[in-house]
Amino acid sequence: MDFPGLLASALDTLQTVGAFIVALSIIVAVHEYGHYIVGRWSGIHAEVFSLGFGPKLWSRVDKRGTRWQVAAIPFGGYVKFLGDANAASAGADEDTMSRLSDQERRHTMHGAPLWARAATVFAGPLFNFVMSFLIFAAMPFATGIATDRPEIAALMPVPVENGLAPGDRILEVNGHETPDYEALNEAVDTLPASDTVEYRVLRDGAEVNVTGPTLMPPMIGGIQPKSAAQDAGLMIGDVITAVDGKPTPRFSDVQNLIRSGGGQEVTLTVWRAGESLEARLKPRPRPVEADDGGLETGYLIGFSSSYVFEPMTRLPGLTEAARIGVMQTYRVIEGTFIGIGSVVGGKISSCNINGPIAIAQATGTAASAGVSSFIWLVAALSTAIGLLNLFPIPVLDGGHLVFHAYEWAFGRPPSDKVMNAAMAIGLTIVLALMVFGLSNDLFCV
């Protein structure tokens, strides 16, 4: 029995589960705190703020009479307001409500003005968006952003001659001037299928011509969970030098060969820390960007690449950081809608709807890649969860907001019969989606 292998597998599983619980707990805590604090500001009293479900592991009651607790099942949380029949605020506890005075009823979710109830419900998703914005805006202060001009901070190890050096400013690549990163990106598309290219760089105040590796070689910078690359044992830093014996000096060469292969098994020649090895894998159908900006199904190995160097960085200004935070949050929202639309439209497989196992694997992979990758994923998941909670499905926040909109339009809430039926339908939809996502995790490749 391979005890070292079993131990390593067990540790990987523990890291994945632990990373998932930490990420989910942060997102849920922020979401529920949004409900709690806006409810408190609106005059609605919270009886319980729970992180998790089931038996209490720890609890305390604060001076306002709210019980703060951590429960044994760490996959969610809730705020129970005064007068609620349950944690979902799906109905009133009539026995409790009947014993309250008019003044006390004002401090319940069901006796508060419509504006207070709607604001309290909306605050959960809003706080998810705010957290994502703050993280996305703060990360550039920790990691920096690339300087306006292409300057080399460090070089990646590659299996070819490299005349570049840290501190170089890239002025020209194969005759293509590169005053900024936009021009450098354009240069990537013009480079020949060669392991090396000619550079003109500014070094120690003088312009020199050097030979170096192509700008974007097929060097693995990140590996996607549940991908062929992960299952084949590829590692960050590997360089793919050939696909089925065909040389691949550029990242685009690997992309083109894989996509044109129609999902057939391929043999990769991989350079790893000075050694050459082979890996066989079968590319998997995954969503790729279509010409119209949407998504379509293509065959991928499941890795990302980057420049052959690490760029020099600078700290952003506050306005620039705020703009980054807004744009990154918007991209996650836009990507979620594009993904859902592509599944509904049949452009990509419904297997791309992930459940808890796939999300846990993604958080584990992000945690392995480093703190910044993990924090970035937490921010992206926070945006996605905030958005999904706004969908007009009863039992979700969006469903409650629909009920409040009905009450505003007609001057009265829906009848108890309608509310109970809607909640039952909404719960069925949510459970069905959860089962569907879980089945995808288990049976989709």
Short mmCIF file of N, CA and C in Angstrom, two decimals, residues 179-277:
data_model
loop_
_atom_site.label_atom_id
_atom_site.label_comp_id
_atom_site.label_asym_id
_atom_site.label_seq_id
_atom_site.Cartn_x
_atom_site.Cartn_y
_atom_site.Cartn_z
N PRO A 179 5.96 50.46 -27.21
CA PRO A 179 6.04 51.51 -26.19
C PRO A 179 5.17 51.24 -24.97
N ASP A 180 4.18 50.35 -25.11
CA ASP A 180 3.30 50.03 -23.98
C ASP A 180 2.82 48.59 -24.13
N TYR A 181 2.01 48.15 -23.15
CA TYR A 181 1.57 46.75 -23.16
C TYR A 181 0.54 46.47 -24.26
N GLU A 182 -0.19 47.48 -24.67
CA GLU A 182 -1.11 47.27 -25.79
C GLU A 182 -0.33 46.89 -27.05
N ALA A 183 0.77 47.60 -27.28
CA ALA A 183 1.61 47.28 -28.44
C ALA A 183 2.30 45.94 -28.26
N LEU A 184 2.66 45.60 -27.02
CA LEU A 184 3.30 44.31 -26.76
C LEU A 184 2.32 43.17 -27.05
N ASN A 185 1.05 43.34 -26.66
CA ASN A 185 0.04 42.32 -26.95
C ASN A 185 -0.14 42.16 -28.46
N GLU A 186 -0.10 43.26 -29.19
CA GLU A 186 -0.21 43.18 -30.64
C GLU A 186 1.00 42.46 -31.23
N ALA A 187 2.16 42.66 -30.63
CA ALA A 187 3.37 42.00 -31.13
C ALA A 187 3.28 40.49 -30.99
N VAL A 188 2.62 40.01 -29.92
CA VAL A 188 2.47 38.57 -29.72
C VAL A 188 1.85 37.91 -30.94
N ASP A 189 0.85 38.56 -31.52
CA ASP A 189 0.13 37.99 -32.66
C ASP A 189 0.93 38.04 -33.95
N THR A 190 2.00 38.81 -34.00
CA THR A 190 2.78 38.96 -35.24
C THR A 190 4.03 38.09 -35.26
N LEU A 191 4.37 37.47 -34.12
CA LEU A 191 5.64 36.75 -34.04
C LEU A 191 5.58 35.44 -34.80
N PRO A 192 6.71 35.05 -35.42
CA PRO A 192 6.75 33.79 -36.18
C PRO A 192 6.78 32.59 -35.24
N ALA A 193 6.54 31.42 -35.82
CA ALA A 193 6.57 30.17 -35.04
C ALA A 193 8.02 29.77 -34.81
N SER A 194 8.66 30.48 -33.89
CA SER A 194 10.08 30.26 -33.61
C SER A 194 10.30 30.29 -32.10
N ASP A 195 11.27 29.51 -31.64
CA ASP A 195 11.56 29.48 -30.21
C ASP A 195 12.14 30.80 -29.72
N THR A 196 12.84 31.51 -30.60
CA THR A 196 13.49 32.76 -30.20
C THR A 196 13.13 33.88 -31.17
N VAL A 197 13.19 35.10 -30.67
CA VAL A 197 12.93 36.29 -31.48
C VAL A 197 13.97 37.35 -31.12
N GLU A 198 14.00 38.40 -31.94
CA GLU A 198 14.96 39.47 -31.71
C GLU A 198 14.30 40.61 -30.92
N TYR A 199 15.02 41.10 -29.91
CA TYR A 199 14.54 42.19 -29.08
C TYR A 199 15.49 43.38 -29.18
N ARG A 200 14.92 44.57 -29.11
CA ARG A 200 15.71 45.78 -28.85
C ARG A 200 15.26 46.29 -27.50
N VAL A 201 16.22 46.40 -26.58
CA VAL A 201 15.87 46.77 -25.20
C VAL A 201 16.72 47.95 -24.73
N LEU A 202 16.20 48.64 -23.74
CA LEU A 202 16.96 49.69 -23.07
C LEU A 202 17.54 49.09 -21.81
N ARG A 203 18.89 49.04 -21.76
CA ARG A 203 19.57 48.40 -20.64
C ARG A 203 20.67 49.34 -20.13
N ASP A 204 20.56 49.73 -18.88
CA ASP A 204 21.55 50.62 -18.27
C ASP A 204 21.75 51.89 -19.08
N GLY A 205 20.64 52.42 -19.62
CA GLY A 205 20.70 53.67 -20.36
C GLY A 205 21.08 53.56 -21.81
N ALA A 206 21.41 52.34 -22.28
CA ALA A 206 21.82 52.15 -23.67
C ALA A 206 20.89 51.15 -24.35
N GLU A 207 20.65 51.38 -25.66
CA GLU A 207 19.83 50.46 -26.43
C GLU A 207 20.71 49.32 -26.96
N VAL A 208 20.27 48.08 -26.73
CA VAL A 208 21.02 46.92 -27.20
C VAL A 208 20.06 45.94 -27.86
N ASN A 209 20.60 45.14 -28.79
CA ASN A 209 19.83 44.11 -29.47
C ASN A 209 20.21 42.75 -28.88
N VAL A 210 19.20 41.96 -28.52
CA VAL A 210 19.46 40.66 -27.92
C VAL A 210 18.49 39.64 -28.51
N THR A 211 18.85 38.38 -28.35
CA THR A 211 17.96 37.28 -28.75
C THR A 211 17.36 36.68 -27.48
N GLY A 212 16.05 36.45 -27.52
CA GLY A 212 15.38 35.89 -26.35
C GLY A 212 14.23 35.00 -26.76
N PRO A 213 13.60 34.34 -25.80
CA PRO A 213 12.47 33.46 -26.11
C PRO A 213 11.27 34.25 -26.63
N THR A 214 10.39 33.58 -27.34
CA THR A 214 9.18 34.24 -27.82
C THR A 214 8.40 34.81 -26.63
N LEU A 215 7.63 35.86 -26.87
CA LEU A 215 7.00 36.60 -25.78
C LEU A 215 6.10 35.73 -24.91
N MET A 216 5.31 34.85 -25.56
CA MET A 216 4.37 34.03 -24.80
C MET A 216 4.52 32.57 -25.20
N PRO A 217 5.49 31.88 -24.59
CA PRO A 217 5.67 30.45 -24.87
C PRO A 217 4.59 29.64 -24.16
N PRO A 218 4.43 28.38 -24.52
CA PRO A 218 3.42 27.53 -23.85
C PRO A 218 3.90 27.08 -22.47
N MET A 219 4.07 28.04 -21.61
CA MET A 219 4.53 27.81 -20.24
C MET A 219 3.33 27.85 -19.30
N ILE A 220 3.19 26.84 -18.48
CA ILE A 220 1.99 26.72 -17.64
C ILE A 220 2.08 27.68 -16.47
N GLY A 221 1.15 28.63 -16.44
CA GLY A 221 1.09 29.60 -15.35
C GLY A 221 -0.02 29.32 -14.38
N GLY A 222 -1.02 28.56 -14.81
CA GLY A 222 -2.14 28.20 -13.94
C GLY A 222 -2.84 26.98 -14.51
N ILE A 223 -3.39 26.14 -13.63
CA ILE A 223 -4.06 24.90 -14.04
C ILE A 223 -5.48 24.92 -13.50
N GLN A 224 -6.45 24.63 -14.36
CA GLN A 224 -7.85 24.64 -13.97
C GLN A 224 -8.21 23.34 -13.26
N PRO A 225 -9.12 23.41 -12.26
CA PRO A 225 -9.59 22.19 -11.60
C PRO A 225 -10.37 21.30 -12.57
N LYS A 226 -10.36 20.01 -12.34
CA LYS A 226 -11.09 19.03 -13.15
C LYS A 226 -10.69 19.12 -14.62
N SER A 227 -9.45 19.47 -14.88
CA SER A 227 -8.99 19.60 -16.26
C SER A 227 -8.10 18.43 -16.64
N ALA A 228 -7.90 18.26 -17.94
CA ALA A 228 -7.00 17.22 -18.42
C ALA A 228 -5.57 17.48 -17.95
N ALA A 229 -5.19 18.77 -17.90
CA ALA A 229 -3.84 19.11 -17.45
C ALA A 229 -3.63 18.69 -16.00
N GLN A 230 -4.62 18.90 -15.16
CA GLN A 230 -4.49 18.52 -13.76
C GLN A 230 -4.39 17.00 -13.62
N ASP A 231 -5.26 16.28 -14.32
CA ASP A 231 -5.25 14.82 -14.22
C ASP A 231 -3.98 14.20 -14.78
N ALA A 232 -3.35 14.87 -15.77
CA ALA A 232 -2.13 14.34 -16.37
C ALA A 232 -0.89 14.65 -15.53
N GLY A 233 -1.07 15.42 -14.46
CA GLY A 233 0.07 15.72 -13.59
C GLY A 233 0.94 16.86 -14.04
N LEU A 234 0.45 17.68 -14.98
CA LEU A 234 1.22 18.85 -15.38
C LEU A 234 1.35 19.82 -14.21
N MET A 235 2.42 20.59 -14.20
CA MET A 235 2.71 21.47 -13.08
C MET A 235 2.98 22.89 -13.55
N ILE A 236 2.72 23.84 -12.67
CA ILE A 236 3.04 25.23 -12.98
C ILE A 236 4.54 25.37 -13.22
N GLY A 237 4.90 26.03 -14.31
CA GLY A 237 6.30 26.17 -14.70
C GLY A 237 6.70 25.23 -15.83
N ASP A 238 5.89 24.17 -16.08
CA ASP A 238 6.17 23.29 -17.21
C ASP A 238 6.06 24.07 -18.52
N VAL A 239 6.87 23.68 -19.49
CA VAL A 239 6.80 24.26 -20.83
C VAL A 239 6.51 23.14 -21.82
N ILE A 240 5.43 23.28 -22.60
CA ILE A 240 5.06 22.27 -23.59
C ILE A 240 5.84 22.58 -24.87
N THR A 241 6.75 21.68 -25.23
CA THR A 241 7.61 21.94 -26.38
C THR A 241 7.09 21.28 -27.67
N ALA A 242 6.15 20.32 -27.53
CA ALA A 242 5.60 19.68 -28.73
C ALA A 242 4.28 19.02 -28.39
N VAL A 243 3.39 18.94 -29.40
CA VAL A 243 2.12 18.21 -29.30
C VAL A 243 2.12 17.17 -30.41
N ASP A 244 2.11 15.89 -30.02
CA ASP A 244 2.19 14.78 -30.99
C ASP A 244 3.40 14.95 -31.91
N GLY A 245 4.50 15.42 -31.33
CA GLY A 245 5.74 15.56 -32.08
C GLY A 245 5.86 16.84 -32.87
N LYS A 246 4.80 17.64 -32.93
CA LYS A 246 4.86 18.91 -33.67
C LYS A 246 5.32 20.02 -32.73
N PRO A 247 6.40 20.71 -33.08
CA PRO A 247 6.94 21.75 -32.19
C PRO A 247 5.90 22.83 -31.89
N THR A 248 5.93 23.33 -30.66
CA THR A 248 4.98 24.37 -30.23
C THR A 248 5.75 25.48 -29.52
N PRO A 249 6.44 26.34 -30.27
CA PRO A 249 7.20 27.41 -29.63
C PRO A 249 6.33 28.47 -28.99
N ARG A 250 5.08 28.63 -29.47
CA ARG A 250 4.19 29.66 -28.94
C ARG A 250 2.98 29.01 -28.25
N PHE A 251 2.43 29.72 -27.28
CA PHE A 251 1.22 29.26 -26.60
C PHE A 251 0.10 29.05 -27.60
N SER A 252 0.00 29.94 -28.59
CA SER A 252 -1.06 29.82 -29.60
C SER A 252 -0.91 28.55 -30.43
N ASP A 253 0.32 28.03 -30.57
CA ASP A 253 0.51 26.79 -31.32
C ASP A 253 -0.16 25.63 -30.60
N VAL A 254 -0.02 25.58 -29.29
CA VAL A 254 -0.68 24.53 -28.52
C VAL A 254 -2.20 24.67 -28.63
N GLN A 255 -2.70 25.90 -28.46
CA GLN A 255 -4.13 26.13 -28.56
C GLN A 255 -4.68 25.65 -29.90
N ASN A 256 -4.01 26.01 -30.99
CA ASN A 256 -4.51 25.66 -32.33
C ASN A 256 -4.49 24.15 -32.56
N LEU A 257 -3.43 23.47 -32.12
CA LEU A 257 -3.33 22.03 -32.33
C LEU A 257 -4.39 21.28 -31.51
N ILE A 258 -4.61 21.74 -30.29
CA ILE A 258 -5.59 21.06 -29.43
C ILE A 258 -7.00 21.28 -29.98
N ARG A 259 -7.32 22.51 -30.33
CA ARG A 259 -8.68 22.80 -30.80
C ARG A 259 -8.98 22.13 -32.14
N SER A 260 -7.96 22.00 -32.98
CA SER A 260 -8.18 21.36 -34.28
C SER A 260 -8.22 19.84 -34.18
N GLY A 261 -7.83 19.30 -33.04
CA GLY A 261 -7.79 17.84 -32.88
C GLY A 261 -9.13 17.22 -32.55
N GLY A 262 -10.16 18.03 -32.31
CA GLY A 262 -11.50 17.49 -32.06
C GLY A 262 -11.61 16.64 -30.82
N GLY A 263 -10.74 16.87 -29.85
CA GLY A 263 -10.84 16.13 -28.60
C GLY A 263 -10.10 14.81 -28.59
N GLN A 264 -9.31 14.52 -29.64
CA GLN A 264 -8.54 13.28 -29.68
C GLN A 264 -7.39 13.32 -28.69
N GLU A 265 -7.04 12.16 -28.16
CA GLU A 265 -5.93 12.06 -27.21
C GLU A 265 -4.64 12.52 -27.87
N VAL A 266 -3.83 13.24 -27.10
CA VAL A 266 -2.58 13.77 -27.63
C VAL A 266 -1.43 13.41 -26.68
N THR A 267 -0.23 13.45 -27.22
CA THR A 267 0.98 13.27 -26.42
C THR A 267 1.72 14.59 -26.37
N LEU A 268 1.94 15.07 -25.17
CA LEU A 268 2.67 16.32 -24.98
C LEU A 268 4.11 16.03 -24.60
N THR A 269 5.02 16.76 -25.22
CA THR A 269 6.41 16.75 -24.78
C THR A 269 6.60 17.96 -23.88
N VAL A 270 7.05 17.69 -22.65
CA VAL A 270 7.07 18.73 -21.61
C VAL A 270 8.49 18.92 -21.10
N TRP A 271 8.90 20.17 -21.03
CA TRP A 271 10.18 20.52 -20.40
C TRP A 271 9.90 20.94 -18.97
N ARG A 272 10.59 20.29 -18.04
CA ARG A 272 10.39 20.58 -16.61
C ARG A 272 11.74 20.64 -15.91
N ALA A 273 12.12 21.85 -15.53
CA ALA A 273 13.36 22.06 -14.77
C ALA A 273 14.55 21.37 -15.41
N GLY A 274 14.69 21.52 -16.73
CA GLY A 274 15.84 20.98 -17.42
C GLY A 274 15.68 19.58 -17.94
N GLU A 275 14.59 18.89 -17.63
CA GLU A 275 14.35 17.53 -18.09
C GLU A 275 13.17 17.50 -19.06
N SER A 276 13.19 16.52 -19.96
CA SER A 276 12.10 16.36 -20.92
C SER A 276 11.31 15.11 -20.56
N LEU A 277 9.99 15.24 -20.58
CA LEU A 277 9.13 14.09 -20.28
C LEU A 277 7.89 14.16 -21.16
#
